[in-house]
């Protein structure tokens, strides 16, 4: 059973039964359903907590049963082991009973919560499509206007009645010494506060704008941003003081005081909206968040302020309607003009923004796609214009709820986007204070801040467009519960624990690798390739251990998804077999080390020095100073020539030809002296000179010598050729060149032919060409 008392169990059963009956009846109000839902959520939290009870003991019993294994079919198990298994099974069933009961109760609570949410959403949808009286129907005007008149006159009558009430007058005289200073000081702050803060911002900008550079501009913008908040705070404080002074007069009735109490909120909306317009479209020299023509910025500020004013008027009307309990006709007559004003202001703002982004869209070529920012702005402008046109039309027909669900969320979305842009601009300026980039707006960090702000704004945007708070909390609850993979449930806590443990292990692994590379391995006798292999092996081992520790520490049981993992491994084996082959080949190269960094190799027609050996590929630098990436599988399965493996000793062959008739022994002696005289040639084994053969044009000789460093092969060959040319010239030895004999079959064809005679056929020239091999 659940770890609940009898009274608590009865209370839960009564709550669940009441919820079922309420949903079946379908007559409860929205507020009653919300209260019932809150109770169900509380009970579900209790049951969710109960599911984790005795978890450690259950795991311990399961481990003991796993050690015992299944009972043999032939009955050969001893009585002691059988009794032990039965005892563990009974204890496990006893501990699992409350957990299963908690899961059942939590499932029932979740089902009831889902039913309540469905009922509330259905009611919300029905309200949106409900049709009411049209504000354009003259038949309803007389009745509606009369009720509006009574609703407006009633607060005034309350004030007139309070002026004749001695008790109210006594309270007024008692508070007069507080009311007067509050009124004067509040009026002063309200009327002059923005001017004071604006003057301070201007003086601060003039003083700080002396220096140039991104960092100086950023510091100026950050400081002026903070100081400019006074444009909101100072007049708002004055407005609060005035409201308090009005409330202290005690001359307003309940309805009037309720309206006056909302004035600070409406004033805050106006002040913040005007401040955002100033930040988004400031006058030069202040940098603008958007690239807008300075001539259009005042118009944008005015339209933005007008839009905020229209929204505040609509909120005043909605509050007045709720407090006065107006009927449907009077409410429509009051709300329709305010909605039209808001729609006109939104339409005007959309047209101005369309004019602002039009040059940017026109500058984009037809073959190129417009930047995402411009396309998103164009889409938002088009949507705003459609809503501004559609909302009054729906309201005129009688769909007031649908119209209000379009126009006011659209306006609030504009305000939210303005706040996001201003916040990102501030983040960019703060980043510029600590950055050396000339254009911080193009850096990665401000872009990531923008993405984070957009993600954080999604819940607010959802609430603006009609999602209930309980819907968001339910989504968050489901998110925190996690997703089920087989019998394993992975929650965000598990993921965070895994990420933290793996991150710590990864950092420790990199630190150990760094210590090995810089302090330990250089003091050993391992070559550079061996040091790289050891460091890479430690890295792979550390990452593997980090992953295992993170999985274990996060409490993830992946045995239940072993079948899925097996199926994925087959798919990966077919799809990524080349990558896996290169990976295995990379490990073989690092372990066997047939090549190392710095080796001169030739593979697949590419020759160069090995610069890096990674897990997937090896990078070599050719003699043309170009990098060639070679898959490791080619190095393992193909033929690789390593000129410097083990040592840098290598053979040099220099070919030279001399004319026929030259003393061959003299040539041999000269070439032997040249080879022995070069400092890069080893004395043991000694260089040799060979007469290779009798070529078509020359006697072919070769110098064969062993160099102490084959990396100098080309330089040594060039130096020897220079020396050979100098010695042969001094000794009078001729280095022949290829000769050609040309035979003319009909030489008379080359003679001048008279014009009167017909031209003779073209001569045929045969060329015999004999060349010796270099």
XYZ file of C-alpha atoms in Angstrom:
774
model
C 0.000 0.000 0.000
C 0.996 3.618 -0.355
C 2.775 5.256 2.533
C -0.385 7.250 3.303
C -2.611 7.240 6.313
C -6.178 6.022 6.047
C -7.430 9.585 6.215
C -5.123 10.670 3.385
C -6.123 7.674 1.250
C -9.800 8.509 1.755
C -9.139 12.132 0.891
C -7.402 11.130 -2.340
C -10.202 8.791 -3.317
C -12.764 11.516 -2.599
C -10.795 14.057 -4.667
C -10.466 11.675 -7.595
C -14.157 10.760 -7.442
C -15.190 14.416 -7.246
C -13.031 15.199 -10.275
C -14.614 12.400 -12.283
C -18.132 13.514 -11.399
C -17.320 17.156 -12.157
C -15.947 16.276 -15.560
C -18.950 14.092 -16.323
C -21.373 16.874 -15.380
C -19.466 19.538 -17.341
C -21.109 22.417 -15.457
C -18.245 23.638 -13.269
C -16.776 27.058 -13.944
C -13.281 27.547 -15.286
C -12.105 28.767 -11.899
C -13.507 25.681 -10.177
C -11.780 23.428 -12.723
C -8.501 25.244 -12.160
C -8.783 24.715 -8.386
C -9.595 21.040 -8.914
C -6.637 20.683 -11.255
C -4.290 22.222 -8.701
C -5.412 19.647 -6.126
C -4.820 16.811 -8.586
C -1.337 18.126 -9.339
C -0.498 18.178 -5.620
C -1.633 14.569 -5.241
C 0.382 13.535 -8.306
C 3.501 15.070 -6.791
C 2.911 12.973 -3.657
C 2.600 9.815 -5.735
C 5.670 10.655 -7.840
C 7.725 11.052 -4.683
C 6.358 7.746 -3.376
C 7.581 5.937 -6.499
C 11.155 6.508 -5.431
C 10.676 5.017 -1.983
C 12.864 2.014 -1.115
C 14.641 2.349 -4.478
C 18.043 1.468 -3.040
C 16.722 -1.585 -1.194
C 14.894 -2.752 -4.316
C 18.091 -2.460 -6.357
C 19.956 -4.402 -3.677
C 17.419 -7.237 -3.735
C 17.444 -7.334 -7.528
C 21.237 -7.585 -7.495
C 21.095 -10.520 -5.079
C 18.535 -12.298 -7.256
C 20.697 -11.668 -10.317
C 23.638 -13.315 -8.525
C 21.520 -16.384 -7.722
C 20.297 -16.585 -11.296
C 17.201 -18.414 -12.518
C 16.136 -21.660 -10.861
C 17.348 -24.746 -12.780
C 14.666 -26.661 -14.658
C 15.860 -30.085 -13.509
C 15.318 -29.236 -9.828
C 18.970 -29.877 -8.922
C 19.221 -26.692 -6.857
C 19.887 -27.058 -3.148
C 17.110 -26.329 -0.664
C 19.097 -23.523 0.940
C 19.527 -21.642 -2.343
C 15.883 -22.203 -3.257
C 14.724 -20.884 0.098
C 17.013 -17.894 -0.245
C 15.598 -17.084 -3.708
C 12.018 -17.390 -2.452
C 12.739 -15.117 0.516
C 14.327 -12.466 -1.702
C 11.417 -12.660 -4.138
C 8.848 -12.185 -1.375
C 10.710 -9.248 0.111
C 11.070 -7.670 -3.337
C 7.334 -8.059 -3.987
C 6.572 -6.514 -0.607
C 8.745 -3.478 -1.348
C 7.405 -3.094 -4.869
C 3.768 -3.090 -3.749
C 3.669 0.576 -2.602
C 5.675 1.599 -5.644
C 3.193 -0.047 -7.985
C 0.312 1.505 -6.038
C 1.968 4.918 -6.355
C 2.441 4.429 -10.095
C -1.223 3.471 -10.467
C -2.406 6.485 -8.465
C -0.064 8.829 -10.330
C -1.363 7.483 -13.627
C -4.941 8.095 -12.502
C -4.075 11.631 -11.386
C -2.329 12.346 -14.698
C -5.348 11.103 -16.605
C -7.713 13.339 -14.647
C -5.387 16.320 -15.136
C -5.337 15.664 -18.875
C -9.156 15.527 -18.905
C -9.378 18.860 -17.057
C -6.918 20.441 -19.490
C -8.898 19.122 -22.438
C -12.122 20.540 -21.023
C -10.553 23.952 -20.442
C -9.029 24.015 -23.915
C -12.340 23.068 -25.490
C -14.054 25.884 -23.614
C -11.346 28.281 -24.730
C -11.784 27.205 -28.356
C -15.574 27.525 -28.108
C -15.216 31.035 -26.708
C -12.996 32.068 -29.626
C -15.518 31.043 -32.264
C -18.565 32.288 -30.334
C -20.412 35.073 -32.144
C -21.958 37.992 -30.291
C -23.647 41.300 -31.093
C -22.099 43.454 -33.788
C -20.919 46.943 -32.785
C -22.158 48.209 -36.160
C -25.782 47.246 -35.494
C -27.650 50.525 -34.750
C -30.451 48.653 -33.012
C -28.206 47.951 -30.014
C -26.656 51.395 -29.775
C -29.253 53.055 -27.578
C -29.244 50.319 -24.963
C -25.461 49.927 -24.974
C -24.684 53.643 -24.812
C -27.170 54.130 -21.978
C -25.466 51.423 -19.934
C -22.034 52.902 -20.726
C -23.271 56.276 -19.552
C -24.509 54.805 -16.284
C -21.211 52.986 -15.797
C -19.244 56.215 -16.263
C -21.583 58.295 -14.091
C -21.533 55.826 -11.205
C -17.898 56.506 -10.101
C -18.568 60.239 -10.344
C -21.612 59.833 -8.142
C -19.469 57.974 -5.641
C -17.024 60.916 -5.589
C -19.895 63.400 -5.141
C -21.299 61.317 -2.320
C -17.926 61.108 -0.594
C -17.501 64.880 -0.820
C -20.642 65.211 1.272
C -19.585 62.517 3.742
C -18.192 63.994 6.951
C -16.139 60.909 7.725
C -14.493 61.020 4.304
C -13.820 64.748 4.672
C -12.282 64.158 8.077
C -9.989 61.490 6.659
C -9.036 63.842 3.838
C -8.112 66.641 6.243
C -6.148 64.212 8.390
C -4.067 63.092 5.378
C -3.730 66.529 3.804
C -0.187 67.070 5.123
C 0.872 63.874 3.388
C -1.193 64.329 0.246
C 0.224 67.740 -0.675
C 3.954 66.827 -0.630
C 3.255 63.499 -2.315
C 1.288 65.265 -5.048
C 3.859 67.998 -5.609
C 6.859 65.698 -5.555
C 5.104 63.087 -7.694
C 3.994 65.665 -10.262
C 7.536 67.073 -10.409
C 9.092 63.650 -11.020
C 6.415 62.726 -13.558
C 6.759 65.909 -15.607
C 10.523 66.458 -15.379
C 11.921 62.993 -14.717
C 12.390 61.976 -18.353
C 13.971 65.308 -19.175
C 16.463 65.022 -16.319
C 17.456 61.486 -17.273
C 17.660 62.392 -20.957
C 19.896 65.392 -20.231
C 22.178 63.230 -18.096
C 22.425 60.667 -20.913
C 23.324 63.392 -23.438
C 26.032 64.870 -21.230
C 27.429 61.445 -20.480
C 27.514 60.557 -24.172
C 29.285 63.822 -25.057
C 31.899 63.254 -22.372
C 32.567 59.593 -23.188
C 32.358 59.841 -26.965
C 35.742 61.555 -27.244
C 37.654 58.323 -27.850
C 37.081 56.138 -30.902
C 37.097 52.405 -31.262
C 34.699 49.543 -30.612
C 35.572 49.278 -26.921
C 35.065 53.015 -26.293
C 31.704 52.942 -28.087
C 30.697 49.865 -26.099
C 31.556 51.444 -22.752
C 29.587 54.536 -23.725
C 26.559 52.499 -24.729
C 26.580 50.358 -21.596
C 26.787 53.352 -19.276
C 24.150 55.326 -21.159
C 21.910 52.242 -21.207
C 22.032 52.024 -17.421
C 21.526 55.769 -16.965
C 18.688 55.831 -19.503
C 16.684 53.537 -17.233
C 16.054 56.700 -15.242
C 13.673 57.730 -18.027
C 11.450 54.914 -16.820
C 12.119 54.746 -13.103
C 11.993 58.449 -12.185
C 8.624 59.305 -13.799
C 7.188 55.972 -12.689
C 8.075 56.762 -9.080
C 6.333 60.107 -9.521
C 3.275 58.344 -10.912
C 3.203 55.958 -7.930
C 3.395 58.907 -5.535
C 0.490 60.618 -7.308
C -1.586 57.440 -7.139
C -0.874 57.104 -3.433
C -1.885 60.727 -2.932
C -5.169 60.125 -4.769
C -5.906 57.019 -2.708
C -5.202 58.890 0.523
C -7.911 61.406 -0.297
C -10.556 58.692 0.362
C -12.838 60.441 -2.117
C -13.108 57.600 -4.608
C -15.403 54.658 -4.276
C -14.467 51.039 -4.635
C -14.702 51.093 -8.416
C -12.668 54.296 -8.689
C -9.984 53.061 -6.325
C -9.697 49.804 -8.269
C -9.138 51.771 -11.474
C -6.630 54.120 -9.862
C -4.698 51.162 -8.417
C -4.014 49.956 -11.964
C -2.538 53.291 -13.078
C 1.097 52.427 -12.093
C 0.914 49.293 -14.264
C -0.430 51.206 -17.250
C 2.101 53.959 -16.714
C 4.923 51.399 -16.595
C 3.767 49.955 -19.927
C 3.794 53.406 -21.530
C 7.146 54.426 -20.085
C 8.866 51.146 -20.978
C 7.427 51.258 -24.497
C 8.653 54.789 -25.105
C 12.055 53.892 -23.645
C 12.320 50.853 -25.944
C 11.495 53.031 -28.943
C 14.252 55.426 -27.888
C 16.748 52.551 -27.601
C 15.794 50.896 -30.879
C 15.563 54.071 -32.960
C 17.753 56.697 -31.260
C 18.899 59.936 -32.784
C 22.531 60.115 -33.935
C 25.262 59.804 -32.752
C 23.868 56.912 -30.722
C 24.189 53.645 -32.667
C 20.864 52.100 -33.667
C 19.969 48.492 -33.117
C 18.581 48.454 -36.667
C 20.061 50.113 -39.724
C 17.326 52.718 -40.171
C 17.470 56.018 -41.996
C 17.796 58.748 -39.314
C 14.954 60.661 -40.962
C 12.554 57.766 -40.283
C 13.495 57.187 -36.652
C 11.269 59.938 -35.151
C 8.248 58.556 -37.017
C 8.991 55.050 -35.746
C 9.279 56.339 -32.180
C 5.973 58.186 -32.447
C 4.150 55.196 -33.912
C 5.621 52.891 -31.270
C 4.467 55.225 -28.517
C 1.030 55.500 -30.129
C 0.741 51.718 -30.292
C 1.582 51.457 -26.579
C -1.002 54.150 -25.814
C -3.660 52.248 -27.758
C -2.898 49.067 -25.826
C -3.087 50.898 -22.499
C -6.429 52.396 -23.497
C -7.669 48.919 -24.363
C -6.543 47.617 -20.972
C -8.288 50.525 -19.242
C -11.453 49.698 -21.162
C -11.222 45.991 -20.292
C -10.671 46.787 -16.598
C -13.544 49.276 -16.591
C -15.801 46.705 -18.285
C -14.943 44.045 -15.720
C -15.426 46.364 -12.736
C -18.700 47.785 -14.082
C -20.031 44.333 -15.035
C -21.265 45.630 -18.392
C -23.527 43.479 -20.487
C -22.356 42.078 -23.821
C -23.688 44.922 -25.978
C -22.141 47.693 -23.900
C -18.846 45.787 -23.705
C -18.703 45.478 -27.493
C -19.458 49.181 -27.998
C -16.654 50.054 -25.570
C -14.074 47.604 -26.926
C -14.598 48.088 -30.669
C -13.286 51.701 -30.993
C -10.271 50.836 -28.838
C -9.592 47.795 -31.006
C -9.792 49.902 -34.158
C -7.297 52.380 -32.696
C -4.885 49.536 -31.870
C -5.291 48.059 -35.358
C -4.589 51.387 -37.046
C -1.472 51.894 -34.928
C -0.254 48.369 -35.725
C -0.918 48.884 -39.432
C 1.005 52.170 -39.407
C 3.968 50.546 -37.656
C 3.935 47.635 -40.119
C 3.990 50.014 -43.092
C 6.904 51.962 -41.678
C 8.856 48.762 -41.014
C 8.108 47.570 -44.540
C 9.566 50.794 -45.885
C 12.624 50.264 -43.683
C 13.378 46.718 -44.859
C 12.419 47.282 -48.491
C 15.884 48.631 -49.530
C 17.582 45.621 -47.983
C 15.323 43.190 -49.828
C 15.748 45.124 -53.090
C 19.546 44.952 -52.783
C 19.473 41.138 -52.805
C 19.989 39.546 -56.208
C 17.206 37.435 -57.635
C 19.426 34.333 -57.652
C 20.454 34.788 -54.014
C 18.303 34.174 -50.969
C 17.646 37.140 -48.710
C 19.273 37.061 -45.255
C 17.265 35.253 -42.595
C 16.835 38.444 -40.570
C 15.292 40.308 -43.507
C 13.049 37.389 -44.456
C 11.841 37.018 -40.863
C 11.189 40.763 -40.617
C 9.267 40.723 -43.899
C 7.180 37.789 -42.710
C 6.392 39.487 -39.387
C 5.435 42.725 -41.141
C 3.134 40.877 -43.501
C 1.530 38.992 -40.605
C 1.047 42.208 -38.631
C -0.684 43.871 -41.569
C -3.008 40.904 -42.051
C -3.919 40.846 -38.357
C -4.436 44.623 -38.267
C -6.902 44.293 -41.134
C -8.594 41.094 -40.021
C -9.176 41.871 -36.319
C -11.553 44.872 -36.741
C -13.373 42.955 -39.473
C -13.992 39.988 -37.164
C -15.062 42.326 -34.363
C -17.486 44.113 -36.706
C -19.070 40.791 -37.630
C -19.464 39.824 -33.981
C -16.429 37.627 -33.270
C -15.059 39.857 -30.549
C -13.104 37.151 -28.712
C -11.385 35.985 -31.885
C -10.513 39.572 -32.819
C -9.033 40.304 -29.392
C -7.130 36.995 -29.517
C -5.444 38.291 -32.691
C -4.806 42.010 -32.302
C -3.582 42.316 -28.727
C -1.252 39.270 -28.752
C 0.212 40.678 -31.974
C 0.879 44.002 -30.261
C 2.345 42.303 -27.196
C 4.581 40.231 -29.507
C 5.911 43.445 -31.034
C 6.768 44.692 -27.550
C 8.434 41.393 -26.630
C 10.570 41.456 -29.787
C 11.572 45.038 -29.050
C 12.658 44.050 -25.536
C 14.646 41.091 -26.921
C 16.450 43.245 -29.476
C 17.336 45.848 -26.849
C 18.619 43.150 -24.472
C 20.726 41.520 -27.186
C 22.149 44.913 -28.111
C 23.163 45.420 -24.491
C 24.750 41.944 -24.414
C 26.692 42.778 -27.574
C 28.006 45.975 -26.051
C 29.016 44.179 -22.853
C 30.840 41.567 -24.939
C 32.611 44.326 -26.856
C 34.067 45.634 -23.568
C 36.043 42.399 -23.159
C 36.669 41.620 -26.832
C 39.291 42.802 -29.294
C 37.093 42.374 -32.368
C 36.395 45.428 -34.476
C 32.853 44.228 -35.179
C 31.537 42.472 -32.034
C 28.065 42.105 -33.545
C 29.464 39.419 -35.877
C 31.003 37.394 -33.034
C 29.697 34.032 -31.871
C 28.956 34.981 -28.250
C 26.343 37.683 -29.046
C 24.704 35.274 -31.490
C 24.502 32.594 -28.792
C 23.054 35.160 -26.383
C 20.415 35.955 -28.974
C 19.529 32.283 -29.330
C 19.312 31.911 -25.539
C 17.048 34.960 -25.289
C 14.816 33.573 -28.024
C 14.519 30.247 -26.196
C 13.716 31.982 -22.909
C 11.099 34.112 -24.654
C 9.212 31.097 -26.015
C 7.180 30.508 -22.801
C 6.287 34.202 -22.645
C 5.268 34.114 -26.290
C 3.125 31.049 -25.629
C 1.358 32.821 -22.751
C 0.782 35.879 -24.923
C -0.944 33.803 -27.598
C -3.361 32.097 -25.246
C -1.561 29.185 -23.655
C -2.458 28.771 -20.002
C 0.143 28.742 -17.258
C -0.989 25.267 -16.263
C -0.234 24.048 -19.790
C 3.337 25.276 -19.448
C 3.736 23.716 -16.024
C 2.417 20.417 -17.395
C 4.938 20.522 -20.244
C 7.692 21.280 -17.769
C 6.569 18.395 -15.561
C 6.658 16.017 -18.503
C 10.077 17.335 -19.489
C 11.444 16.792 -15.994
C 9.949 13.295 -15.930
C 12.111 12.435 -18.928
C 11.733 10.056 -21.815
C 11.515 6.282 -21.635
C 13.963 4.122 -23.587
C 12.897 0.556 -23.003
C 12.661 0.073 -19.257
C 14.987 3.017 -18.621
C 13.749 6.568 -18.128
C 16.217 9.354 -18.820
C 15.380 12.633 -17.131
C 17.095 16.021 -17.465
C 18.712 15.420 -14.064
C 20.282 12.235 -15.393
C 21.469 14.023 -18.512
C 22.969 16.894 -16.509
C 24.704 14.436 -14.175
C 26.049 12.523 -17.175
C 27.269 15.721 -18.859
C 28.976 16.979 -15.685
C 30.718 13.674 -14.920
C 31.799 13.195 -18.513
C 33.010 16.801 -18.705
C 35.084 16.371 -15.554
C 36.553 13.133 -16.900
C 37.293 14.755 -20.252
C 39.087 17.688 -18.615
C 41.124 15.356 -16.396
C 42.039 13.257 -19.443
C 43.243 16.323 -21.339
C 45.272 17.441 -18.325
C 46.928 14.024 -18.076
C 47.636 14.083 -21.804
C 49.178 17.534 -21.510
C 51.360 16.439 -18.600
C 52.524 13.390 -20.548
C 53.337 15.387 -23.676
C 55.194 18.183 -21.906
C 56.764 16.618 -18.810
C 56.896 12.803 -18.866
C 57.253 11.482 -22.409
C 60.010 13.891 -23.549
C 62.241 12.414 -20.813
C 61.821 8.862 -22.106
C 63.618 7.134 -24.979
C 60.499 6.984 -27.110
C 60.633 8.740 -30.446
C 58.088 11.330 -31.459
C 55.771 8.741 -33.005
C 55.827 6.603 -29.868
C 55.097 9.616 -27.693
C 52.144 10.509 -29.911
C 50.868 6.926 -29.743
C 51.068 6.833 -25.936
C 49.355 10.212 -25.553
C 46.600 9.255 -28.007
C 46.052 5.905 -26.290
C 45.753 7.613 -22.914
C 43.221 10.013 -24.454
C 41.031 7.234 -25.859
C 41.261 5.256 -22.634
C 40.381 8.306 -20.536
C 37.384 9.224 -22.686
C 36.098 5.636 -22.549
C 36.471 5.498 -18.763
C 34.823 8.930 -18.451
C 31.834 7.752 -20.467
C 31.462 4.584 -18.366
C 31.773 6.517 -15.096
C 29.268 9.114 -16.315
C 26.748 6.440 -17.320
C 27.139 4.645 -13.994
C 27.089 7.832 -11.924
C 23.962 9.105 -13.684
C 22.186 5.849 -12.859
C 21.473 4.977 -16.484
C 20.659 1.343 -17.132
C 21.327 0.747 -20.793
C 20.805 -2.993 -20.703
C 17.155 -2.557 -21.658
C 18.085 -0.904 -24.933
C 20.727 -3.453 -25.855
C 18.585 -4.807 -28.705
C 18.114 -1.320 -30.120
C 21.837 -0.671 -29.764
C 22.578 -3.947 -31.572
C 20.317 -2.992 -34.449
C 21.910 0.441 -34.635
C 25.384 -1.084 -34.618
C 24.480 -3.173 -37.681
C 23.256 -0.079 -39.490
C 26.301 1.885 -38.445
C 28.523 -0.981 -39.554
C 27.100 -0.803 -43.085
C 26.810 2.956 -43.327
C 30.061 3.938 -41.629
C 32.274 1.008 -42.538
C 34.807 3.265 -44.264
C 35.090 5.513 -41.219
C 35.359 2.505 -38.908
C 38.044 1.033 -41.171
C 40.022 4.262 -41.039
C 39.576 4.432 -37.266
C 40.894 0.901 -36.744
C 43.726 1.582 -39.178
C 44.599 4.717 -37.218
C 44.854 2.689 -34.018
C 47.100 0.158 -35.822
C 49.343 2.963 -37.053
C 49.609 4.445 -33.571
C 50.395 1.065 -31.999
C 52.717 -0.496 -34.593
C 54.156 2.849 -35.686
C 55.315 1.943 -39.200
C 55.422 5.682 -39.829
C 55.975 8.570 -37.471
C 55.671 12.308 -37.589
C 58.559 13.767 -39.544
C 59.084 10.654 -41.743
C 59.575 11.084 -45.464
C 57.127 8.692 -47.118
C 55.607 7.954 -50.489
C 52.120 6.473 -50.770
C 49.639 6.440 -53.623
C 51.843 8.644 -55.790
C 52.113 11.297 -53.055
C 55.482 12.051 -51.485
C 56.159 14.274 -48.491
C 56.745 14.535 -44.765
C 54.306 13.157 -42.203
C 52.984 16.071 -40.166
C 50.120 14.571 -38.190
C 48.660 11.126 -37.518
C 45.070 11.231 -36.290
C 42.530 8.501 -35.738
C 40.867 8.857 -39.133
C 43.563 10.139 -41.499
C 47.213 11.123 -41.784
C 48.367 14.491 -43.032
C 51.530 14.758 -45.104
C 53.190 17.896 -46.387
C 54.484 17.554 -49.925
C 57.580 19.264 -51.262
C 55.225 21.777 -52.889
C 54.192 22.833 -49.367
C 50.675 21.494 -49.837
C 48.858 19.318 -47.313
C 47.519 15.965 -48.481
C 45.045 14.059 -46.276
C 45.432 10.304 -46.709
C 42.929 7.886 -45.095
C 44.614 5.566 -42.643
C 43.185 2.524 -44.394
C 45.327 3.345 -47.451
C 48.444 3.417 -45.262
C 47.661 0.038 -43.708
C 46.447 -1.851 -46.799
C 48.565 -0.104 -49.460
C 52.277 0.038 -50.252
C 54.130 2.730 -48.337
C 57.722 3.738 -48.946
C 59.377 5.233 -45.867
C 62.678 6.878 -46.750
C 63.621 7.868 -43.228
C 62.221 5.067 -41.049
C 64.729 4.070 -38.379
C 67.517 6.319 -39.725
C 68.050 9.035 -42.297
C 70.829 7.240 -44.223
C 70.020 6.829 -47.912
C 71.627 6.247 -51.298
C 72.295 8.894 -53.926
C 72.694 8.160 -57.652
C 74.126 10.847 -59.974
C 74.198 10.036 -63.706
C 76.489 11.750 -66.219
C 77.574 11.056 -69.793
C 80.888 11.822 -71.566
C 81.783 11.831 -75.234
C 83.144 8.754 -76.983
C 86.903 8.739 -77.017
C 87.285 10.117 -73.513
C 89.644 8.329 -71.121
C 87.194 6.345 -68.990
C 89.673 5.790 -66.154
C 90.301 9.503 -65.897
C 86.560 10.173 -65.754
C 86.178 7.477 -63.094
C 88.936 9.036 -60.993
C 87.449 12.529 -61.221
C 83.972 11.359 -60.266
C 85.391 9.330 -57.365
C 87.183 12.409 -56.022
C 84.034 14.507 -56.324
C 81.968 11.944 -54.425
C 84.519 11.432 -51.659
C 84.980 15.188 -51.216
C 81.357 15.944 -50.394
C 80.758 16.183 -46.607
C 77.329 14.500 -46.744
C 78.731 11.311 -48.311
C 79.650 8.534 -45.869
C 83.176 7.142 -46.036
C 81.952 3.685 -45.037
C 80.591 2.308 -47.216
C 82.692 4.278 -49.668
C 81.108 5.807 -52.759
C 81.555 4.043 -56.067
C 81.670 5.082 -59.720
C 80.283 2.757 -62.366
C 80.464 2.761 -66.140
C 76.899 1.767 -66.821
C 77.059 1.300 -70.577
C 77.529 2.695 -74.038
C 74.686 4.973 -74.879
C 73.609 6.273 -78.268
C 75.359 9.597 -77.720
C 77.644 9.152 -74.695
C 79.414 6.860 -72.279
C 77.104 6.590 -69.276
C 78.637 6.863 -65.787
C 76.980 6.767 -62.357
C 78.070 7.937 -58.931
C 76.561 5.830 -56.188
C 77.033 7.154 -52.675
C 75.439 6.728 -49.261
C 74.345 10.002 -47.642
C 74.269 10.517 -43.905
C 70.921 12.362 -44.266
C 68.760 11.449 -47.232
C 66.658 14.562 -46.676
C 69.510 16.461 -48.396
C 69.319 14.252 -51.497
C 68.324 16.953 -53.972
C 70.773 19.498 -52.602
C 73.697 17.051 -52.735
C 72.820 15.985 -56.303
C 72.714 19.647 -57.369
C 76.067 20.418 -55.733
C 77.700 17.349 -57.322
C 76.377 18.313 -60.762
C 77.872 21.783 -60.360
C 81.218 20.292 -59.351
C 81.163 17.790 -62.246
C 80.545 20.586 -64.747
C 83.438 22.634 -63.327
C 85.925 19.692 -63.220
C 85.023 18.409 -66.695
C 85.442 21.907 -68.140
C 88.829 22.243 -66.460
C 89.987 18.791 -67.688
C 88.639 19.284 -71.192
C 86.148 16.455 -70.927
C 83.139 16.885 -73.201
C 79.607 16.221 -72.050
C 77.848 15.394 -75.339
C 74.348 16.198 -76.335
C 71.895 14.330 -78.515
C 72.521 14.578 -82.304
C 70.040 14.143 -85.126
C 70.525 13.278 -88.818
C 67.936 14.514 -91.327
C 67.609 12.667 -94.677
C 65.798 14.311 -97.594
C 64.241 11.769 -99.909
C 63.668 14.268 -102.806
C 65.859 17.372 -102.305
C 64.739 18.796 -105.677
C 61.457 19.670 -104.037
C 63.265 22.425 -102.126
C 64.273 24.182 -105.377
C 62.239 27.178 -106.743
C 59.306 26.064 -108.933
C 58.197 28.430 -111.836
C 54.694 29.823 -111.492
C 53.588 28.498 -114.910
C 54.383 24.978 -113.990
C 52.049 23.042 -111.743
C 53.193 22.641 -108.222
C 54.976 19.455 -107.484
C 53.728 17.214 -104.696
C 54.886 18.113 -101.235
C 58.153 16.646 -100.216
C 58.267 13.901 -97.687
C 60.777 14.420 -94.937
C 61.845 11.628 -92.750
C 63.516 12.487 -89.505
C 65.431 9.985 -87.572
C 65.846 10.895 -83.984
C 68.018 9.151 -81.501
C 68.096 10.293 -77.897
C 69.869 8.902 -74.943
C 68.142 8.427 -71.617
C 69.012 10.981 -68.986
